[in-house]
């Protein structure tokens, strides 16, 4: 009974012994067992050699990777950059959010007063499948945006976005991800295998980014129209550089912007305390005039600045005029127009910034908020 149990308790070993005895011609069980021992020893040595070779190759493979993906966009670089650096919109084209719709995300302010937009803004995420991390805009200029990505395990990645202007109001975006894996036997393999996955994710993200820009309508007969972004108590209007050569379009944007600001102020129960204007006229090398009007929404304002008018010429002359009421504003505009005529540039009607105060209960001072209108070339 004991021998029967012993034999029945090792069916795999007995089967291997039988197979080896059959193919090796061994006539005795003891000889077959010796063949099995040698076979298992050689198998173990082979597995160990494979593991050592895998580890050595893993150490030899580069731990630093740089993966790039390009996409042509249906809108100019000015609009593409605005949407790119608006982290409140990152969920709409993030390939990782698409993989985990339950991911919790948040965009917070950086150096700009609008939440989640521009240099210093931070996008944080938390996911059951992808862990936690953050994206921070660390560099921002007209053609390049760089983000630092901090992962939960301490690793850091770099996202580099480069925008290149193409013909007919289109542009091209290049997205490069650079990362370094920590030292380890499998780090080189992890870096190698992650590149294909990153390329797939980046391509999906840029396709979604293209679709997001595609949703911005374009009137072919009048050129790129204003882009309206109205979020979190702000009304932003962006106009492409090509559209700035059309004063009627700028005037139309002014009227629409004023109506947006006044309508939103009424909905939020804010009181208009008085208008003031900001206007920059900057002749380019080809004498094209560029206008920029920026009215950011912010937290309570500590300064008492009421507005600036300025003219920057190719020679570097700058005129500044601060004013508190309509009379001072008119005088400043007269001076600005005089300089404009001197340098053969014609400013359009100034855009008006509304300074709005939100009443607070009791005797607490009113909380001031600025509503945003931005025209950026």
mmCIF file of C-alpha atoms in Angstrom:
data_model
loop_
_atom_site.group_PDB
_atom_site.id
_atom_site.type_symbol
_atom_site.label_atom_id
_atom_site.label_comp_id
_atom_site.label_asym_id
_atom_site.label_seq_id
_atom_site.Cartn_x
_atom_site.Cartn_y
_atom_site.Cartn_z
ATOM 1 C CA UNK A 1 0.000 0.000 0.000
ATOM 2 C CA UNK A 2 2.860 2.377 0.892
ATOM 3 C CA UNK A 3 4.672 1.746 -2.402
ATOM 4 C CA UNK A 4 1.414 2.270 -4.329
ATOM 5 C CA UNK A 5 0.892 5.612 -2.647
ATOM 6 C CA UNK A 6 4.503 6.570 -3.300
ATOM 7 C CA UNK A 7 4.169 5.805 -7.002
ATOM 8 C CA UNK A 8 0.774 7.416 -7.365
ATOM 9 C CA UNK A 9 1.976 10.525 -5.485
ATOM 10 C CA UNK A 10 4.541 11.462 -8.185
ATOM 11 C CA UNK A 11 2.723 11.075 -11.510
ATOM 12 C CA UNK A 12 4.716 13.786 -13.317
ATOM 13 C CA UNK A 13 8.066 12.340 -12.272
ATOM 14 C CA UNK A 14 7.001 8.830 -13.209
ATOM 15 C CA UNK A 15 5.722 10.054 -16.565
ATOM 16 C CA UNK A 16 9.019 11.847 -17.314
ATOM 17 C CA UNK A 17 10.983 8.762 -16.277
ATOM 18 C CA UNK A 18 8.864 6.646 -18.601
ATOM 19 C CA UNK A 19 9.296 9.037 -21.512
ATOM 20 C CA UNK A 20 13.063 9.286 -21.002
ATOM 21 C CA UNK A 21 13.362 5.520 -20.657
ATOM 22 C CA UNK A 22 11.419 5.040 -23.881
ATOM 23 C CA UNK A 23 13.423 7.508 -25.983
ATOM 24 C CA UNK A 24 16.828 6.856 -24.407
ATOM 25 C CA UNK A 25 16.487 3.068 -24.483
ATOM 26 C CA UNK A 26 17.197 2.743 -20.771
ATOM 27 C CA UNK A 27 16.131 -0.668 -19.516
ATOM 28 C CA UNK A 28 16.177 0.099 -15.829
ATOM 29 C CA UNK A 29 14.286 2.631 -13.786
ATOM 30 C CA UNK A 30 17.468 3.709 -12.028
ATOM 31 C CA UNK A 31 19.101 4.564 -15.342
ATOM 32 C CA UNK A 32 16.009 6.528 -16.413
ATOM 33 C CA UNK A 33 16.086 8.436 -13.161
ATOM 34 C CA UNK A 34 19.683 9.416 -13.845
ATOM 35 C CA UNK A 35 18.700 10.657 -17.289
ATOM 36 C CA UNK A 36 15.896 12.703 -15.706
ATOM 37 C CA UNK A 37 18.279 14.254 -13.202
ATOM 38 C CA UNK A 38 20.701 15.274 -15.960
ATOM 39 C CA UNK A 39 17.825 16.669 -18.035
ATOM 40 C CA UNK A 40 16.472 18.753 -15.153
ATOM 41 C CA UNK A 41 19.969 19.996 -14.321
ATOM 42 C CA UNK A 42 20.561 21.121 -17.888
ATOM 43 C CA UNK A 43 17.133 22.765 -17.962
ATOM 44 C CA UNK A 44 17.866 24.648 -14.760
ATOM 45 C CA UNK A 45 21.250 25.767 -16.058
ATOM 46 C CA UNK A 46 19.606 26.964 -19.271
ATOM 47 C CA UNK A 47 16.989 28.961 -17.341
ATOM 48 C CA UNK A 48 19.659 30.525 -15.142
ATOM 49 C CA UNK A 49 21.762 31.411 -18.183
ATOM 50 C CA UNK A 50 18.728 33.000 -19.842
ATOM 51 C CA UNK A 51 18.004 35.053 -16.710
ATOM 52 C CA UNK A 52 21.624 36.213 -16.484
ATOM 53 C CA UNK A 53 21.678 37.118 -20.179
ATOM 54 C CA UNK A 54 18.380 39.007 -19.828
ATOM 55 C CA UNK A 55 19.738 40.937 -16.839
ATOM 56 C CA UNK A 56 23.013 41.757 -18.613
ATOM 57 C CA UNK A 57 21.184 42.979 -21.699
ATOM 58 C CA UNK A 58 18.814 44.974 -19.442
ATOM 59 C CA UNK A 59 21.805 46.695 -17.845
ATOM 60 C CA UNK A 60 23.275 47.399 -21.290
ATOM 61 C CA UNK A 61 20.090 48.865 -22.781
ATOM 62 C CA UNK A 62 19.679 52.648 -22.373
ATOM 63 C CA UNK A 63 17.487 53.726 -19.458
ATOM 64 C CA UNK A 64 16.771 57.142 -20.973
ATOM 65 C CA UNK A 65 14.161 57.437 -23.686
ATOM 66 C CA UNK A 66 12.926 60.213 -25.955
ATOM 67 C CA UNK A 67 9.744 59.565 -27.932
ATOM 68 C CA UNK A 68 8.211 62.033 -30.405
ATOM 69 C CA UNK A 69 4.948 62.311 -32.296
ATOM 70 C CA UNK A 70 3.747 64.936 -34.799
ATOM 71 C CA UNK A 71 0.328 66.076 -35.918
ATOM 72 C CA UNK A 72 -0.890 68.696 -38.386
ATOM 73 C CA UNK A 73 -3.517 70.984 -36.876
ATOM 74 C CA UNK A 74 -6.389 72.832 -38.575
ATOM 75 C CA UNK A 75 -5.818 76.074 -36.629
ATOM 76 C CA UNK A 76 -2.930 78.566 -36.367
ATOM 77 C CA UNK A 77 -0.270 78.374 -33.672
ATOM 78 C CA UNK A 78 -1.843 81.248 -31.705
ATOM 79 C CA UNK A 79 -5.063 79.320 -31.090
ATOM 80 C CA UNK A 80 -3.301 75.953 -30.715
ATOM 81 C CA UNK A 81 -1.069 77.323 -27.970
ATOM 82 C CA UNK A 82 -4.001 78.835 -26.078
ATOM 83 C CA UNK A 83 -5.866 75.515 -26.021
ATOM 84 C CA UNK A 84 -2.658 73.534 -25.329
ATOM 85 C CA UNK A 85 -1.806 75.526 -22.194
ATOM 86 C CA UNK A 86 -5.365 75.533 -20.877
ATOM 87 C CA UNK A 87 -5.036 72.621 -18.450
ATOM 88 C CA UNK A 88 -8.747 72.831 -17.667
ATOM 89 C CA UNK A 89 -9.178 71.360 -21.166
ATOM 90 C CA UNK A 90 -6.519 68.643 -20.854
ATOM 91 C CA UNK A 91 -9.142 66.029 -19.942
ATOM 92 C CA UNK A 92 -10.636 66.487 -23.424
ATOM 93 C CA UNK A 93 -7.494 65.214 -25.196
ATOM 94 C CA UNK A 94 -5.453 63.373 -22.567
ATOM 95 C CA UNK A 95 -4.900 59.770 -23.737
ATOM 96 C CA UNK A 96 -4.604 58.589 -20.126
ATOM 97 C CA UNK A 97 -7.904 60.137 -19.042
ATOM 98 C CA UNK A 98 -9.505 58.376 -22.015
ATOM 99 C CA UNK A 99 -8.154 55.061 -20.691
ATOM 100 C CA UNK A 100 -9.581 55.706 -17.218
ATOM 101 C CA UNK A 101 -12.724 57.893 -17.317
ATOM 102 C CA UNK A 102 -13.006 57.562 -13.527
ATOM 103 C CA UNK A 103 -9.681 59.355 -13.026
ATOM 104 C CA UNK A 104 -9.967 62.326 -10.631
ATOM 105 C CA UNK A 105 -8.290 65.463 -12.025
ATOM 106 C CA UNK A 106 -7.866 69.104 -11.080
ATOM 107 C CA UNK A 107 -6.241 72.162 -12.711
ATOM 108 C CA UNK A 108 -4.911 74.935 -10.461
ATOM 109 C CA UNK A 109 -3.466 78.391 -11.076
ATOM 110 C CA UNK A 110 0.149 79.235 -11.688
ATOM 111 C CA UNK A 111 1.556 82.669 -12.515
ATOM 112 C CA UNK A 112 -1.600 83.733 -14.374
ATOM 113 C CA UNK A 113 -4.765 84.682 -12.512
ATOM 114 C CA UNK A 114 -6.952 82.264 -14.461
ATOM 115 C CA UNK A 115 -7.178 78.734 -13.013
ATOM 116 C CA UNK A 116 -5.192 76.124 -14.909
ATOM 117 C CA UNK A 117 -3.936 78.360 -17.713
ATOM 118 C CA UNK A 118 -0.406 79.314 -18.679
ATOM 119 C CA UNK A 119 2.996 79.207 -17.044
ATOM 120 C CA UNK A 120 3.109 77.597 -13.613
ATOM 121 C CA UNK A 121 -0.321 75.994 -13.871
ATOM 122 C CA UNK A 122 -0.608 72.493 -12.413
ATOM 123 C CA UNK A 123 -2.779 69.539 -13.418
ATOM 124 C CA UNK A 124 -3.045 66.757 -10.832
ATOM 125 C CA UNK A 125 -4.594 63.316 -11.245
ATOM 126 C CA UNK A 126 -5.449 60.289 -9.128
ATOM 127 C CA UNK A 127 -6.350 56.924 -10.619
ATOM 128 C CA UNK A 128 -6.801 53.417 -9.253
ATOM 129 C CA UNK A 129 -5.034 51.958 -12.282
ATOM 130 C CA UNK A 130 -2.391 54.653 -12.938
ATOM 131 C CA UNK A 131 -1.616 56.009 -9.491
ATOM 132 C CA UNK A 132 -1.127 59.698 -8.742
ATOM 133 C CA UNK A 133 0.899 62.433 -10.377
ATOM 134 C CA UNK A 134 1.009 66.002 -11.630
ATOM 135 C CA UNK A 135 1.761 68.018 -14.762
ATOM 136 C CA UNK A 136 3.292 71.502 -14.375
ATOM 137 C CA UNK A 137 3.860 74.054 -17.170
ATOM 138 C CA UNK A 138 7.478 75.143 -16.562
ATOM 139 C CA UNK A 139 8.194 76.991 -19.809
ATOM 140 C CA UNK A 140 5.910 78.922 -22.131
ATOM 141 C CA UNK A 141 6.549 81.053 -25.189
ATOM 142 C CA UNK A 142 5.002 81.642 -28.597
ATOM 143 C CA UNK A 143 6.192 78.380 -30.175
ATOM 144 C CA UNK A 144 7.124 76.105 -27.290
ATOM 145 C CA UNK A 145 5.567 74.785 -24.113
ATOM 146 C CA UNK A 146 7.389 72.503 -21.676
ATOM 147 C CA UNK A 147 5.717 70.501 -18.913
ATOM 148 C CA UNK A 148 7.262 68.621 -15.999
ATOM 149 C CA UNK A 149 5.499 65.395 -15.055
ATOM 150 C CA UNK A 150 5.996 64.084 -11.513
ATOM 151 C CA UNK A 151 4.885 60.509 -10.874
ATOM 152 C CA UNK A 152 3.908 58.907 -7.588
ATOM 153 C CA UNK A 153 6.993 56.657 -7.541
ATOM 154 C CA UNK A 154 9.347 59.644 -7.667
ATOM 155 C CA UNK A 155 10.135 59.491 -11.369
ATOM 156 C CA UNK A 156 9.954 62.657 -13.471
ATOM 157 C CA UNK A 157 9.228 63.030 -17.179
ATOM 158 C CA UNK A 158 9.426 66.017 -19.505
ATOM 159 C CA UNK A 159 6.812 66.919 -22.111
ATOM 160 C CA UNK A 160 8.048 69.247 -24.862
ATOM 161 C CA UNK A 161 5.498 70.743 -27.262
ATOM 162 C CA UNK A 162 6.721 72.688 -30.293
ATOM 163 C CA UNK A 163 4.329 74.567 -32.595
ATOM 164 C CA UNK A 164 5.233 75.413 -36.179
ATOM 165 C CA UNK A 165 3.168 77.653 -38.440
ATOM 166 C CA UNK A 166 2.010 76.216 -41.773
ATOM 167 C CA UNK A 167 0.143 77.822 -44.655
ATOM 168 C CA UNK A 168 -3.508 78.929 -44.648
ATOM 169 C CA UNK A 169 -3.978 79.259 -40.907
ATOM 170 C CA UNK A 170 -2.761 75.749 -40.075
ATOM 171 C CA UNK A 171 0.044 74.578 -37.834
ATOM 172 C CA UNK A 172 1.989 71.509 -36.775
ATOM 173 C CA UNK A 173 2.609 70.268 -33.256
ATOM 174 C CA UNK A 174 5.519 68.077 -32.189
ATOM 175 C CA UNK A 175 5.212 66.323 -28.832
ATOM 176 C CA UNK A 176 8.335 64.821 -27.278
ATOM 177 C CA UNK A 177 8.397 62.838 -24.039
ATOM 178 C CA UNK A 178 11.754 62.372 -22.314
ATOM 179 C CA UNK A 179 12.132 60.030 -19.342
ATOM 180 C CA UNK A 180 14.781 58.165 -17.357
ATOM 181 C CA UNK A 181 14.162 54.838 -15.649
ATOM 182 C CA UNK A 182 15.906 54.040 -12.316
ATOM 183 C CA UNK A 183 18.906 51.663 -12.333
ATOM 184 C CA UNK A 184 17.991 47.988 -12.324
ATOM 185 C CA UNK A 185 18.306 44.715 -14.185
ATOM 186 C CA UNK A 186 14.989 45.213 -15.973
ATOM 187 C CA UNK A 187 15.072 49.013 -16.366
ATOM 188 C CA UNK A 188 16.504 48.855 -19.875
ATOM 189 C CA UNK A 189 13.795 46.418 -20.959
ATOM 190 C CA UNK A 190 11.105 48.577 -19.327
ATOM 191 C CA UNK A 191 12.424 51.627 -21.181
ATOM 192 C CA UNK A 192 12.480 49.722 -24.472
ATOM 193 C CA UNK A 193 8.956 48.319 -24.121
ATOM 194 C CA UNK A 194 7.461 51.610 -22.901
ATOM 195 C CA UNK A 195 8.398 53.485 -26.075
ATOM 196 C CA UNK A 196 5.872 51.710 -28.268
ATOM 197 C CA UNK A 197 3.137 52.234 -25.690
ATOM 198 C CA UNK A 198 4.000 55.931 -25.400
ATOM 199 C CA UNK A 199 3.925 56.381 -29.183
ATOM 200 C CA UNK A 200 0.456 54.859 -29.278
ATOM 201 C CA UNK A 201 -0.780 57.055 -26.414
ATOM 202 C CA UNK A 202 0.759 60.223 -27.882
ATOM 203 C CA UNK A 203 -0.788 59.591 -31.296
ATOM 204 C CA UNK A 204 -4.206 59.114 -29.682
ATOM 205 C CA UNK A 205 -3.765 62.290 -27.641
ATOM 206 C CA UNK A 206 -2.745 64.425 -30.624
ATOM 207 C CA UNK A 207 -5.663 63.087 -32.658
ATOM 208 C CA UNK A 208 -8.005 64.173 -29.871
ATOM 209 C CA UNK A 209 -6.236 67.548 -29.674
ATOM 210 C CA UNK A 210 -6.760 68.015 -33.418
ATOM 211 C CA UNK A 211 -10.466 67.212 -33.012
ATOM 212 C CA UNK A 212 -10.707 69.733 -30.170
ATOM 213 C CA UNK A 213 -9.274 72.471 -32.410
ATOM 214 C CA UNK A 214 -11.429 71.336 -35.319
ATOM 215 C CA UNK A 215 -14.502 72.191 -33.245
ATOM 216 C CA UNK A 216 -13.523 75.883 -33.367
ATOM 217 C CA UNK A 217 -15.484 77.267 -36.363
ATOM 218 C CA UNK A 218 -13.763 79.176 -39.141
ATOM 219 C CA UNK A 219 -15.514 81.500 -41.578
ATOM 220 C CA UNK A 220 -13.460 81.119 -44.742
ATOM 221 C CA UNK A 221 -14.805 84.374 -46.176
ATOM 222 C CA UNK A 222 -13.594 86.477 -43.235
ATOM 223 C CA UNK A 223 -10.599 84.568 -41.981
ATOM 224 C CA UNK A 224 -10.191 83.045 -38.523
ATOM 225 C CA UNK A 225 -12.906 84.506 -36.248
ATOM 226 C CA UNK A 226 -12.584 85.173 -32.533
ATOM 227 C CA UNK A 227 -12.358 82.088 -30.358
ATOM 228 C CA UNK A 228 -14.611 82.323 -27.335
ATOM 229 C CA UNK A 229 -13.646 80.494 -24.152
ATOM 230 C CA UNK A 230 -16.001 81.168 -21.281
ATOM 231 C CA UNK A 231 -15.232 79.257 -18.097
ATOM 232 C CA UNK A 232 -15.087 79.656 -14.334
ATOM 233 C CA UNK A 233 -16.331 83.220 -14.250
ATOM 234 C CA UNK A 234 -14.234 84.417 -17.184
ATOM 235 C CA UNK A 235 -14.917 85.465 -20.750
ATOM 236 C CA UNK A 236 -11.881 85.165 -22.976
ATOM 237 C CA UNK A 237 -11.719 86.152 -26.633
ATOM 238 C CA UNK A 238 -8.725 85.278 -28.784
ATOM 239 C CA UNK A 239 -8.139 86.611 -32.292
ATOM 240 C CA UNK A 240 -5.582 85.216 -34.696
ATOM 241 C CA UNK A 241 -2.819 87.497 -36.020
ATOM 242 C CA UNK A 242 -4.251 87.394 -39.570
ATOM 243 C CA UNK A 243 -7.607 88.658 -38.331
ATOM 244 C CA UNK A 244 -6.003 91.645 -36.632
ATOM 245 C CA UNK A 245 -5.503 93.354 -40.005
ATOM 246 C CA UNK A 246 -9.305 93.698 -40.206
ATOM 247 C CA UNK A 247 -10.394 96.617 -37.990
ATOM 248 C CA UNK A 248 -14.064 95.765 -38.514
ATOM 249 C CA UNK A 249 -13.444 92.318 -37.087
ATOM 250 C CA UNK A 250 -11.719 93.771 -34.043
ATOM 251 C CA UNK A 251 -14.596 96.210 -33.563
ATOM 252 C CA UNK A 252 -17.082 93.323 -33.803
ATOM 253 C CA UNK A 253 -15.101 91.361 -31.226
ATOM 254 C CA UNK A 254 -15.135 94.411 -28.964
ATOM 255 C CA UNK A 255 -18.910 94.684 -29.078
ATOM 256 C CA UNK A 256 -19.374 90.952 -28.437
ATOM 257 C CA UNK A 257 -16.849 91.002 -25.611
ATOM 258 C CA UNK A 258 -18.616 93.864 -23.876
ATOM 259 C CA UNK A 259 -21.956 92.099 -24.112
ATOM 260 C CA UNK A 260 -20.452 88.892 -22.685
ATOM 261 C CA UNK A 261 -18.900 90.747 -19.773
ATOM 262 C CA UNK A 262 -22.044 92.715 -18.959
ATOM 263 C CA UNK A 263 -24.309 89.678 -19.260
ATOM 264 C CA UNK A 264 -22.094 87.590 -16.999
ATOM 265 C CA UNK A 265 -21.726 90.412 -14.516
ATOM 266 C CA UNK A 266 -25.518 90.579 -14.264
ATOM 267 C CA UNK A 267 -25.805 86.831 -13.714
ATOM 268 C CA UNK A 268 -23.236 86.901 -10.919
ATOM 269 C CA UNK A 269 -24.790 89.923 -9.225
ATOM 270 C CA UNK A 270 -21.705 92.102 -9.781
ATOM 271 C CA UNK A 271 -21.795 95.888 -10.024
ATOM 272 C CA UNK A 272 -20.012 97.794 -12.766
ATOM 273 C CA UNK A 273 -18.035 100.572 -11.086
ATOM 274 C CA UNK A 274 -16.495 102.147 -14.191
ATOM 275 C CA UNK A 275 -14.687 101.321 -17.407
ATOM 276 C CA UNK A 276 -11.066 101.694 -18.262
ATOM 277 C CA UNK A 277 -9.064 100.539 -21.252
ATOM 278 C CA UNK A 278 -5.797 98.917 -22.182
ATOM 279 C CA UNK A 279 -4.425 99.053 -25.663
ATOM 280 C CA UNK A 280 -1.033 98.057 -27.017
ATOM 281 C CA UNK A 281 -0.098 98.992 -30.593
ATOM 282 C CA UNK A 282 3.106 97.293 -31.699
ATOM 283 C CA UNK A 283 4.191 97.753 -35.318
ATOM 284 C CA UNK A 284 5.983 94.659 -36.573
ATOM 285 C CA UNK A 285 8.931 94.693 -38.973
ATOM 286 C CA UNK A 286 6.474 94.619 -41.896
ATOM 287 C CA UNK A 287 4.390 97.426 -40.306
ATOM 288 C CA UNK A 288 1.520 95.077 -39.435
ATOM 289 C CA UNK A 289 -0.182 96.309 -36.305
ATOM 290 C CA UNK A 290 -0.711 93.890 -33.436
ATOM 291 C CA UNK A 291 -3.310 94.582 -30.762
ATOM 292 C CA UNK A 292 -3.415 92.933 -27.378
ATOM 293 C CA UNK A 293 -6.050 93.532 -24.748
ATOM 294 C CA UNK A 294 -5.833 91.395 -21.609
ATOM 295 C CA UNK A 295 -8.435 91.503 -18.862
ATOM 296 C CA UNK A 296 -7.780 88.506 -16.585
ATOM 297 C CA UNK A 297 -10.155 87.178 -13.966
ATOM 298 C CA UNK A 298 -8.378 87.084 -10.634
ATOM 299 C CA UNK A 299 -8.672 86.685 -6.904
ATOM 300 C CA UNK A 300 -9.060 89.885 -4.856
ATOM 301 C CA UNK A 301 -6.829 92.596 -6.333
ATOM 302 C CA UNK A 302 -4.363 94.337 -4.015
ATOM 303 C CA UNK A 303 -3.213 97.141 -6.332
ATOM 304 C CA UNK A 304 -5.195 100.181 -7.447
ATOM 305 C CA UNK A 305 -4.025 100.236 -11.069
ATOM 306 C CA UNK A 306 -6.774 101.417 -13.370
ATOM 307 C CA UNK A 307 -5.245 100.926 -16.795
ATOM 308 C CA UNK A 308 -2.345 101.562 -19.185
ATOM 309 C CA UNK A 309 -2.150 102.724 -22.753
ATOM 310 C CA UNK A 310 1.018 102.002 -24.617
ATOM 311 C CA UNK A 311 2.641 102.294 -28.039
ATOM 312 C CA UNK A 312 5.806 100.385 -28.864
ATOM 313 C CA UNK A 313 7.567 101.359 -32.092
ATOM 314 C CA UNK A 314 10.362 99.585 -33.974
ATOM 315 C CA UNK A 315 12.687 102.218 -32.472
ATOM 316 C CA UNK A 316 11.643 101.129 -28.988
ATOM 317 C CA UNK A 317 9.631 104.234 -27.990
ATOM 318 C CA UNK A 318 7.000 103.403 -25.381
ATOM 319 C CA UNK A 319 4.198 105.680 -24.188
ATOM 320 C CA UNK A 320 2.343 104.915 -20.968
ATOM 321 C CA UNK A 321 -0.738 106.708 -19.754
ATOM 322 C CA UNK A 322 -2.687 105.871 -16.627
ATOM 323 C CA UNK A 323 -6.157 107.249 -16.091
ATOM 324 C CA UNK A 324 -8.988 107.082 -13.585
ATOM 325 C CA UNK A 325 -11.972 108.472 -15.459
ATOM 326 C CA UNK A 326 -13.296 109.032 -18.953
ATOM 327 C CA UNK A 327 -11.667 112.471 -19.267
ATOM 328 C CA UNK A 328 -8.195 111.095 -18.565
ATOM 329 C CA UNK A 329 -8.892 108.173 -20.866
ATOM 330 C CA UNK A 330 -9.805 110.483 -23.744
ATOM 331 C CA UNK A 331 -6.651 112.553 -23.236
ATOM 332 C CA UNK A 332 -4.504 109.436 -23.180
ATOM 333 C CA UNK A 333 -6.134 108.225 -26.386
ATOM 334 C CA UNK A 334 -5.436 111.548 -28.071
ATOM 335 C CA UNK A 335 -1.749 111.223 -27.221
ATOM 336 C CA UNK A 336 -1.706 107.628 -28.404
ATOM 337 C CA UNK A 337 -3.341 108.511 -31.723
ATOM 338 C CA UNK A 338 -0.853 111.326 -32.244
ATOM 339 C CA UNK A 339 2.034 108.900 -31.833
ATOM 340 C CA UNK A 340 0.270 106.386 -34.054
ATOM 341 C CA UNK A 341 -0.030 108.982 -36.854
ATOM 342 C CA UNK A 342 3.639 109.844 -36.408
ATOM 343 C CA UNK A 343 4.589 106.201 -37.056
ATOM 344 C CA UNK A 344 1.896 105.683 -39.697
ATOM 345 C CA UNK A 345 -0.157 103.160 -37.730
ATOM 346 C CA UNK A 346 -3.865 103.527 -37.045
ATOM 347 C CA UNK A 347 -5.203 102.147 -33.774
ATOM 348 C CA UNK A 348 -8.781 100.949 -33.751
ATOM 349 C CA UNK A 349 -11.380 101.776 -31.128
ATOM 350 C CA UNK A 350 -9.974 100.928 -27.709
ATOM 351 C CA UNK A 351 -11.353 97.851 -26.025
ATOM 352 C CA UNK A 352 -12.904 98.503 -22.630
ATOM 353 C CA UNK A 353 -12.017 96.563 -19.516
ATOM 354 C CA UNK A 354 -14.711 96.449 -16.859
ATOM 355 C CA UNK A 355 -13.647 96.575 -13.226
ATOM 356 C CA UNK A 356 -16.359 94.748 -11.298
ATOM 357 C CA UNK A 357 -16.949 94.584 -7.571
ATOM 358 C CA UNK A 358 -18.790 91.781 -5.841
ATOM 359 C CA UNK A 359 -20.729 93.064 -2.804
ATOM 360 C CA UNK A 360 -19.950 91.317 0.482
ATOM 361 C CA UNK A 361 -22.212 91.037 3.555
ATOM 362 C CA UNK A 362 -21.999 93.607 6.297
ATOM 363 C CA UNK A 363 -19.230 96.177 6.381
ATOM 364 C CA UNK A 364 -16.573 93.952 4.796
ATOM 365 C CA UNK A 365 -14.806 95.590 1.860
ATOM 366 C CA UNK A 366 -16.098 94.680 -1.582
ATOM 367 C CA UNK A 367 -14.211 91.900 -3.278
ATOM 368 C CA UNK A 368 -12.895 93.012 -6.651
ATOM 369 C CA UNK A 369 -12.800 90.629 -9.586
ATOM 370 C CA UNK A 370 -11.600 91.224 -13.113
ATOM 371 C CA UNK A 371 -13.391 89.713 -16.059
ATOM 372 C CA UNK A 372 -11.183 88.601 -18.887
ATOM 373 C CA UNK A 373 -11.106 89.688 -22.498
ATOM 374 C CA UNK A 374 -7.931 88.698 -24.324
ATOM 375 C CA UNK A 375 -6.939 89.183 -27.943
ATOM 376 C CA UNK A 376 -3.651 87.430 -28.590
ATOM 377 C CA UNK A 377 -1.795 87.177 -31.904
#
